[in-house]
């Protein structure tokens, strides 16, 4: 079976078009879905559902807030949606385009995000820790007098972990937005 993917030049062309942000994000997400399928099929494993369910929100956040020139952060606490995040990062120039072909390869992208990958700010692993990690990023940036936004994608399975509820409660008490 021959596998097909969308070359980065088509993403670049899309991003240069004068479209409403919502239209651009929708088209961007649709192109990313093709590349998610390509990456997972080529790798022989991966989580299509988790990647597809998060791609629309990831696309919007990366196109509007977590650009190459911003001081904002995004990470996915659940990690199973790594193919979606990698596709968005490749398509916006935050990861090398050759990595599209190297999911779950020794010289490529790990199955779950890891800080050894460029522009990945935190590892994933134990569910429920994402909010706590985001709070740490916010506090570290505040100590440096650096304004930033931190976006965290969480999954439904994480809601079973006590740590997420404790960190959300403290987030509210500390008035972090």
PDB file of C-alpha atoms in Angstrom:
ATOM      1  CA  UNK A   1       0.000   0.000   0.000  1.00  0.00           C
ATOM      2  CA  UNK A   2       1.317   3.419  -0.927  1.00  0.00           C
ATOM      3  CA  UNK A   3       1.077   6.082   1.763  1.00  0.00           C
ATOM      4  CA  UNK A   4       0.351   9.721   1.001  1.00  0.00           C
ATOM      5  CA  UNK A   5       0.996  12.857   3.022  1.00  0.00           C
ATOM      6  CA  UNK A   6       0.651  16.608   2.633  1.00  0.00           C
ATOM      7  CA  UNK A   7       3.995  18.315   1.997  1.00  0.00           C
ATOM      8  CA  UNK A   8       4.892  21.291   4.209  1.00  0.00           C
ATOM      9  CA  UNK A   9       4.853  23.633   1.200  1.00  0.00           C
ATOM     10  CA  UNK A  10       1.062  23.227   1.048  1.00  0.00           C
ATOM     11  CA  UNK A  11       0.779  24.197   4.710  1.00  0.00           C
ATOM     12  CA  UNK A  12       2.972  27.227   4.005  1.00  0.00           C
ATOM     13  CA  UNK A  13       0.698  28.169   1.103  1.00  0.00           C
ATOM     14  CA  UNK A  14      -2.391  27.824   3.296  1.00  0.00           C
ATOM     15  CA  UNK A  15      -0.858  29.905   6.074  1.00  0.00           C
ATOM     16  CA  UNK A  16      -0.049  32.705   3.625  1.00  0.00           C
ATOM     17  CA  UNK A  17      -3.667  33.009   2.439  1.00  0.00           C
ATOM     18  CA  UNK A  18      -5.865  35.886   3.599  1.00  0.00           C
ATOM     19  CA  UNK A  19      -8.592  33.905   5.348  1.00  0.00           C
ATOM     20  CA  UNK A  20     -10.576  34.355   8.523  1.00  0.00           C
ATOM     21  CA  UNK A  21      -8.681  32.706  11.393  1.00  0.00           C
ATOM     22  CA  UNK A  22     -11.450  30.137  11.894  1.00  0.00           C
ATOM     23  CA  UNK A  23     -11.388  29.132   8.219  1.00  0.00           C
ATOM     24  CA  UNK A  24      -7.612  28.866   8.179  1.00  0.00           C
ATOM     25  CA  UNK A  25      -7.588  26.765  11.345  1.00  0.00           C
ATOM     26  CA  UNK A  26     -10.264  24.418   9.975  1.00  0.00           C
ATOM     27  CA  UNK A  27      -8.390  23.829   6.707  1.00  0.00           C
ATOM     28  CA  UNK A  28      -5.114  23.457   8.597  1.00  0.00           C
ATOM     29  CA  UNK A  29      -6.685  20.804  10.870  1.00  0.00           C
ATOM     30  CA  UNK A  30      -8.047  18.885   7.899  1.00  0.00           C
ATOM     31  CA  UNK A  31      -4.611  18.751   6.258  1.00  0.00           C
ATOM     32  CA  UNK A  32      -3.059  17.681   9.562  1.00  0.00           C
ATOM     33  CA  UNK A  33      -5.514  14.771   9.830  1.00  0.00           C
ATOM     34  CA  UNK A  34      -4.144  13.335   6.590  1.00  0.00           C
ATOM     35  CA  UNK A  35      -0.611  13.563   7.960  1.00  0.00           C
ATOM     36  CA  UNK A  36      -1.657  12.051  11.297  1.00  0.00           C
ATOM     37  CA  UNK A  37      -2.946   8.998   9.441  1.00  0.00           C
ATOM     38  CA  UNK A  38       0.259   8.895   7.421  1.00  0.00           C
ATOM     39  CA  UNK A  39       2.498   9.072  10.500  1.00  0.00           C
ATOM     40  CA  UNK A  40       0.596   6.444  12.469  1.00  0.00           C
ATOM     41  CA  UNK A  41       0.346   4.082   9.498  1.00  0.00           C
ATOM     42  CA  UNK A  42       4.044   4.467   8.683  1.00  0.00           C
ATOM     43  CA  UNK A  43       4.998   3.926  12.340  1.00  0.00           C
ATOM     44  CA  UNK A  44       2.748   0.887  12.626  1.00  0.00           C
ATOM     45  CA  UNK A  45       1.151   2.153  15.834  1.00  0.00           C
ATOM     46  CA  UNK A  46      -0.347   5.229  17.420  1.00  0.00           C
ATOM     47  CA  UNK A  47      -3.578   6.684  18.719  1.00  0.00           C
ATOM     48  CA  UNK A  48      -5.769   7.981  15.896  1.00  0.00           C
ATOM     49  CA  UNK A  49      -8.790   8.818  18.070  1.00  0.00           C
ATOM     50  CA  UNK A  50      -6.852  10.843  20.601  1.00  0.00           C
ATOM     51  CA  UNK A  51      -4.994  12.695  17.845  1.00  0.00           C
ATOM     52  CA  UNK A  52      -8.108  13.437  15.800  1.00  0.00           C
ATOM     53  CA  UNK A  53     -10.085  14.602  18.836  1.00  0.00           C
ATOM     54  CA  UNK A  54      -7.435  17.152  19.773  1.00  0.00           C
ATOM     55  CA  UNK A  55      -6.265  18.432  16.380  1.00  0.00           C
ATOM     56  CA  UNK A  56      -8.843  21.227  16.006  1.00  0.00           C
ATOM     57  CA  UNK A  57      -8.008  22.806  19.351  1.00  0.00           C
ATOM     58  CA  UNK A  58      -4.267  22.299  18.900  1.00  0.00           C
ATOM     59  CA  UNK A  59      -4.387  23.921  15.464  1.00  0.00           C
ATOM     60  CA  UNK A  60      -6.206  26.963  16.801  1.00  0.00           C
ATOM     61  CA  UNK A  61      -3.843  27.369  19.751  1.00  0.00           C
ATOM     62  CA  UNK A  62      -0.686  27.035  17.643  1.00  0.00           C
ATOM     63  CA  UNK A  63      -1.931  29.293  14.854  1.00  0.00           C
ATOM     64  CA  UNK A  64      -3.184  32.006  17.211  1.00  0.00           C
ATOM     65  CA  UNK A  65      -1.124  31.823  20.411  1.00  0.00           C
ATOM     66  CA  UNK A  66       1.893  29.500  20.327  1.00  0.00           C
ATOM     67  CA  UNK A  67       3.683  30.832  17.292  1.00  0.00           C
ATOM     68  CA  UNK A  68       7.435  30.637  16.717  1.00  0.00           C
ATOM     69  CA  UNK A  69       7.744  34.237  17.888  1.00  0.00           C
ATOM     70  CA  UNK A  70       5.607  33.995  21.030  1.00  0.00           C
ATOM     71  CA  UNK A  71       6.658  33.247  24.576  1.00  0.00           C
ATOM     72  CA  UNK A  72       3.597  31.045  25.091  1.00  0.00           C
ATOM     73  CA  UNK A  73       3.592  27.319  25.746  1.00  0.00           C
ATOM     74  CA  UNK A  74       1.470  24.339  24.783  1.00  0.00           C
ATOM     75  CA  UNK A  75       1.731  20.757  25.868  1.00  0.00           C
ATOM     76  CA  UNK A  76      -0.551  17.787  26.021  1.00  0.00           C
ATOM     77  CA  UNK A  77      -0.760  16.184  29.413  1.00  0.00           C
ATOM     78  CA  UNK A  78      -2.155  12.923  28.070  1.00  0.00           C
ATOM     79  CA  UNK A  79       0.572  12.429  25.459  1.00  0.00           C
ATOM     80  CA  UNK A  80      -1.356   9.882  23.393  1.00  0.00           C
ATOM     81  CA  UNK A  81      -2.144  12.640  20.923  1.00  0.00           C
ATOM     82  CA  UNK A  82       1.528  13.203  20.090  1.00  0.00           C
ATOM     83  CA  UNK A  83       1.009  12.643  16.326  1.00  0.00           C
ATOM     84  CA  UNK A  84      -1.414  15.591  16.308  1.00  0.00           C
ATOM     85  CA  UNK A  85       0.956  17.858  18.212  1.00  0.00           C
ATOM     86  CA  UNK A  86       3.919  16.821  16.071  1.00  0.00           C
ATOM     87  CA  UNK A  87       1.945  17.530  12.886  1.00  0.00           C
ATOM     88  CA  UNK A  88       0.960  20.988  14.045  1.00  0.00           C
ATOM     89  CA  UNK A  89       4.541  21.751  15.073  1.00  0.00           C
ATOM     90  CA  UNK A  90       5.973  20.448  11.787  1.00  0.00           C
ATOM     91  CA  UNK A  91       3.389  22.345   9.753  1.00  0.00           C
ATOM     92  CA  UNK A  92       4.090  25.629  11.566  1.00  0.00           C
ATOM     93  CA  UNK A  93       7.867  25.235  11.316  1.00  0.00           C
ATOM     94  CA  UNK A  94       8.444  24.447  14.996  1.00  0.00           C
ATOM     95  CA  UNK A  95       9.776  20.969  14.161  1.00  0.00           C
ATOM     96  CA  UNK A  96      11.815  19.909  11.137  1.00  0.00           C
ATOM     97  CA  UNK A  97       9.615  18.667   8.281  1.00  0.00           C
ATOM     98  CA  UNK A  98      11.679  15.468   7.895  1.00  0.00           C
ATOM     99  CA  UNK A  99      10.352  14.335  11.280  1.00  0.00           C
ATOM    100  CA  UNK A 100       6.978  13.655   9.664  1.00  0.00           C
ATOM    101  CA  UNK A 101       8.418  10.345   8.471  1.00  0.00           C
ATOM    102  CA  UNK A 102      10.073   9.357  11.772  1.00  0.00           C
ATOM    103  CA  UNK A 103       7.361   8.766  14.370  1.00  0.00           C
ATOM    104  CA  UNK A 104       8.440   6.089  16.854  1.00  0.00           C
ATOM    105  CA  UNK A 105      11.889   5.764  15.279  1.00  0.00           C
ATOM    106  CA  UNK A 106      15.187   5.807  17.180  1.00  0.00           C
ATOM    107  CA  UNK A 107      16.369   8.868  15.255  1.00  0.00           C
ATOM    108  CA  UNK A 108      12.952  10.499  15.188  1.00  0.00           C
ATOM    109  CA  UNK A 109       9.961  11.431  17.285  1.00  0.00           C
ATOM    110  CA  UNK A 110       9.050   9.431  20.390  1.00  0.00           C
ATOM    111  CA  UNK A 111       5.576   7.938  20.750  1.00  0.00           C
ATOM    112  CA  UNK A 112       4.935  10.328  23.641  1.00  0.00           C
ATOM    113  CA  UNK A 113       6.365  13.857  23.806  1.00  0.00           C
ATOM    114  CA  UNK A 114       9.772  14.110  25.437  1.00  0.00           C
ATOM    115  CA  UNK A 115      11.970  17.118  26.194  1.00  0.00           C
ATOM    116  CA  UNK A 116      14.703  15.667  23.977  1.00  0.00           C
ATOM    117  CA  UNK A 117      12.534  16.788  21.035  1.00  0.00           C
ATOM    118  CA  UNK A 118      12.982  20.451  20.005  1.00  0.00           C
ATOM    119  CA  UNK A 119      10.297  22.813  21.345  1.00  0.00           C
ATOM    120  CA  UNK A 120       8.765  20.195  23.644  1.00  0.00           C
ATOM    121  CA  UNK A 121       8.587  21.808  27.087  1.00  0.00           C
ATOM    122  CA  UNK A 122       7.695  18.809  29.238  1.00  0.00           C
ATOM    123  CA  UNK A 123       7.556  15.043  29.133  1.00  0.00           C
ATOM    124  CA  UNK A 124       4.254  13.246  29.361  1.00  0.00           C
ATOM    125  CA  UNK A 125       3.658  10.095  31.268  1.00  0.00           C
ATOM    126  CA  UNK A 126       1.676   9.807  34.446  1.00  0.00           C
ATOM    127  CA  UNK A 127      -1.823  11.117  33.869  1.00  0.00           C
ATOM    128  CA  UNK A 128      -3.071  14.061  35.884  1.00  0.00           C
ATOM    129  CA  UNK A 129       0.213  15.956  36.152  1.00  0.00           C
ATOM    130  CA  UNK A 130      -0.299  18.486  33.348  1.00  0.00           C
ATOM    131  CA  UNK A 131      -1.988  21.219  35.366  1.00  0.00           C
ATOM    132  CA  UNK A 132       0.748  21.050  38.013  1.00  0.00           C
ATOM    133  CA  UNK A 133       3.418  21.317  35.308  1.00  0.00           C
ATOM    134  CA  UNK A 134       1.613  24.301  33.780  1.00  0.00           C
ATOM    135  CA  UNK A 135       1.541  26.019  37.165  1.00  0.00           C
ATOM    136  CA  UNK A 136       5.284  25.473  37.435  1.00  0.00           C
ATOM    137  CA  UNK A 137       5.862  27.078  34.026  1.00  0.00           C
ATOM    138  CA  UNK A 138       3.688  30.045  34.955  1.00  0.00           C
ATOM    139  CA  UNK A 139       5.431  30.559  38.300  1.00  0.00           C
ATOM    140  CA  UNK A 140       8.903  30.255  36.743  1.00  0.00           C
ATOM    141  CA  UNK A 141       8.023  32.852  34.118  1.00  0.00           C
ATOM    142  CA  UNK A 142       6.538  35.183  36.734  1.00  0.00           C
ATOM    143  CA  UNK A 143       9.790  34.999  38.704  1.00  0.00           C
ATOM    144  CA  UNK A 144      11.578  36.114  35.525  1.00  0.00           C
ATOM    145  CA  UNK A 145       9.002  38.897  35.009  1.00  0.00           C
ATOM    146  CA  UNK A 146       8.117  37.247  31.714  1.00  0.00           C
ATOM    147  CA  UNK A 147       4.503  37.282  30.553  1.00  0.00           C
ATOM    148  CA  UNK A 148       3.268  34.079  28.959  1.00  0.00           C
ATOM    149  CA  UNK A 149       0.248  31.911  28.427  1.00  0.00           C
ATOM    150  CA  UNK A 150       0.349  28.182  29.057  1.00  0.00           C
ATOM    151  CA  UNK A 151      -2.119  25.891  27.305  1.00  0.00           C
ATOM    152  CA  UNK A 152      -2.554  22.314  28.527  1.00  0.00           C
ATOM    153  CA  UNK A 153      -4.552  19.617  26.746  1.00  0.00           C
ATOM    154  CA  UNK A 154      -5.939  17.105  29.220  1.00  0.00           C
ATOM    155  CA  UNK A 155      -7.795  13.889  28.590  1.00  0.00           C
ATOM    156  CA  UNK A 156     -10.899  12.406  30.136  1.00  0.00           C
ATOM    157  CA  UNK A 157      -8.893   9.620  31.781  1.00  0.00           C
ATOM    158  CA  UNK A 158      -6.966  12.202  33.759  1.00  0.00           C
ATOM    159  CA  UNK A 159     -10.120  13.234  35.571  1.00  0.00           C
ATOM    160  CA  UNK A 160      -9.832   9.981  37.543  1.00  0.00           C
ATOM    161  CA  UNK A 161      -6.551  11.150  39.075  1.00  0.00           C
ATOM    162  CA  UNK A 162      -6.662  12.995  42.392  1.00  0.00           C
ATOM    163  CA  UNK A 163      -3.698  15.186  41.528  1.00  0.00           C
ATOM    164  CA  UNK A 164      -5.549  16.957  38.742  1.00  0.00           C
ATOM    165  CA  UNK A 165      -8.343  18.002  41.093  1.00  0.00           C
ATOM    166  CA  UNK A 166      -5.897  19.172  43.748  1.00  0.00           C
ATOM    167  CA  UNK A 167      -3.963  21.232  41.208  1.00  0.00           C
ATOM    168  CA  UNK A 168      -7.147  22.728  39.729  1.00  0.00           C
ATOM    169  CA  UNK A 169      -8.328  23.718  43.200  1.00  0.00           C
ATOM    170  CA  UNK A 170      -5.005  25.438  43.965  1.00  0.00           C
ATOM    171  CA  UNK A 171      -5.057  27.069  40.523  1.00  0.00           C
ATOM    172  CA  UNK A 172      -8.346  28.715  41.420  1.00  0.00           C
ATOM    173  CA  UNK A 173      -7.140  29.697  44.892  1.00  0.00           C
ATOM    174  CA  UNK A 174      -3.961  31.238  43.466  1.00  0.00           C
ATOM    175  CA  UNK A 175      -6.031  33.096  40.864  1.00  0.00           C
ATOM    176  CA  UNK A 176      -3.981  31.824  37.943  1.00  0.00           C
ATOM    177  CA  UNK A 177      -5.644  32.197  34.576  1.00  0.00           C
TER     178      UNK A 177
END
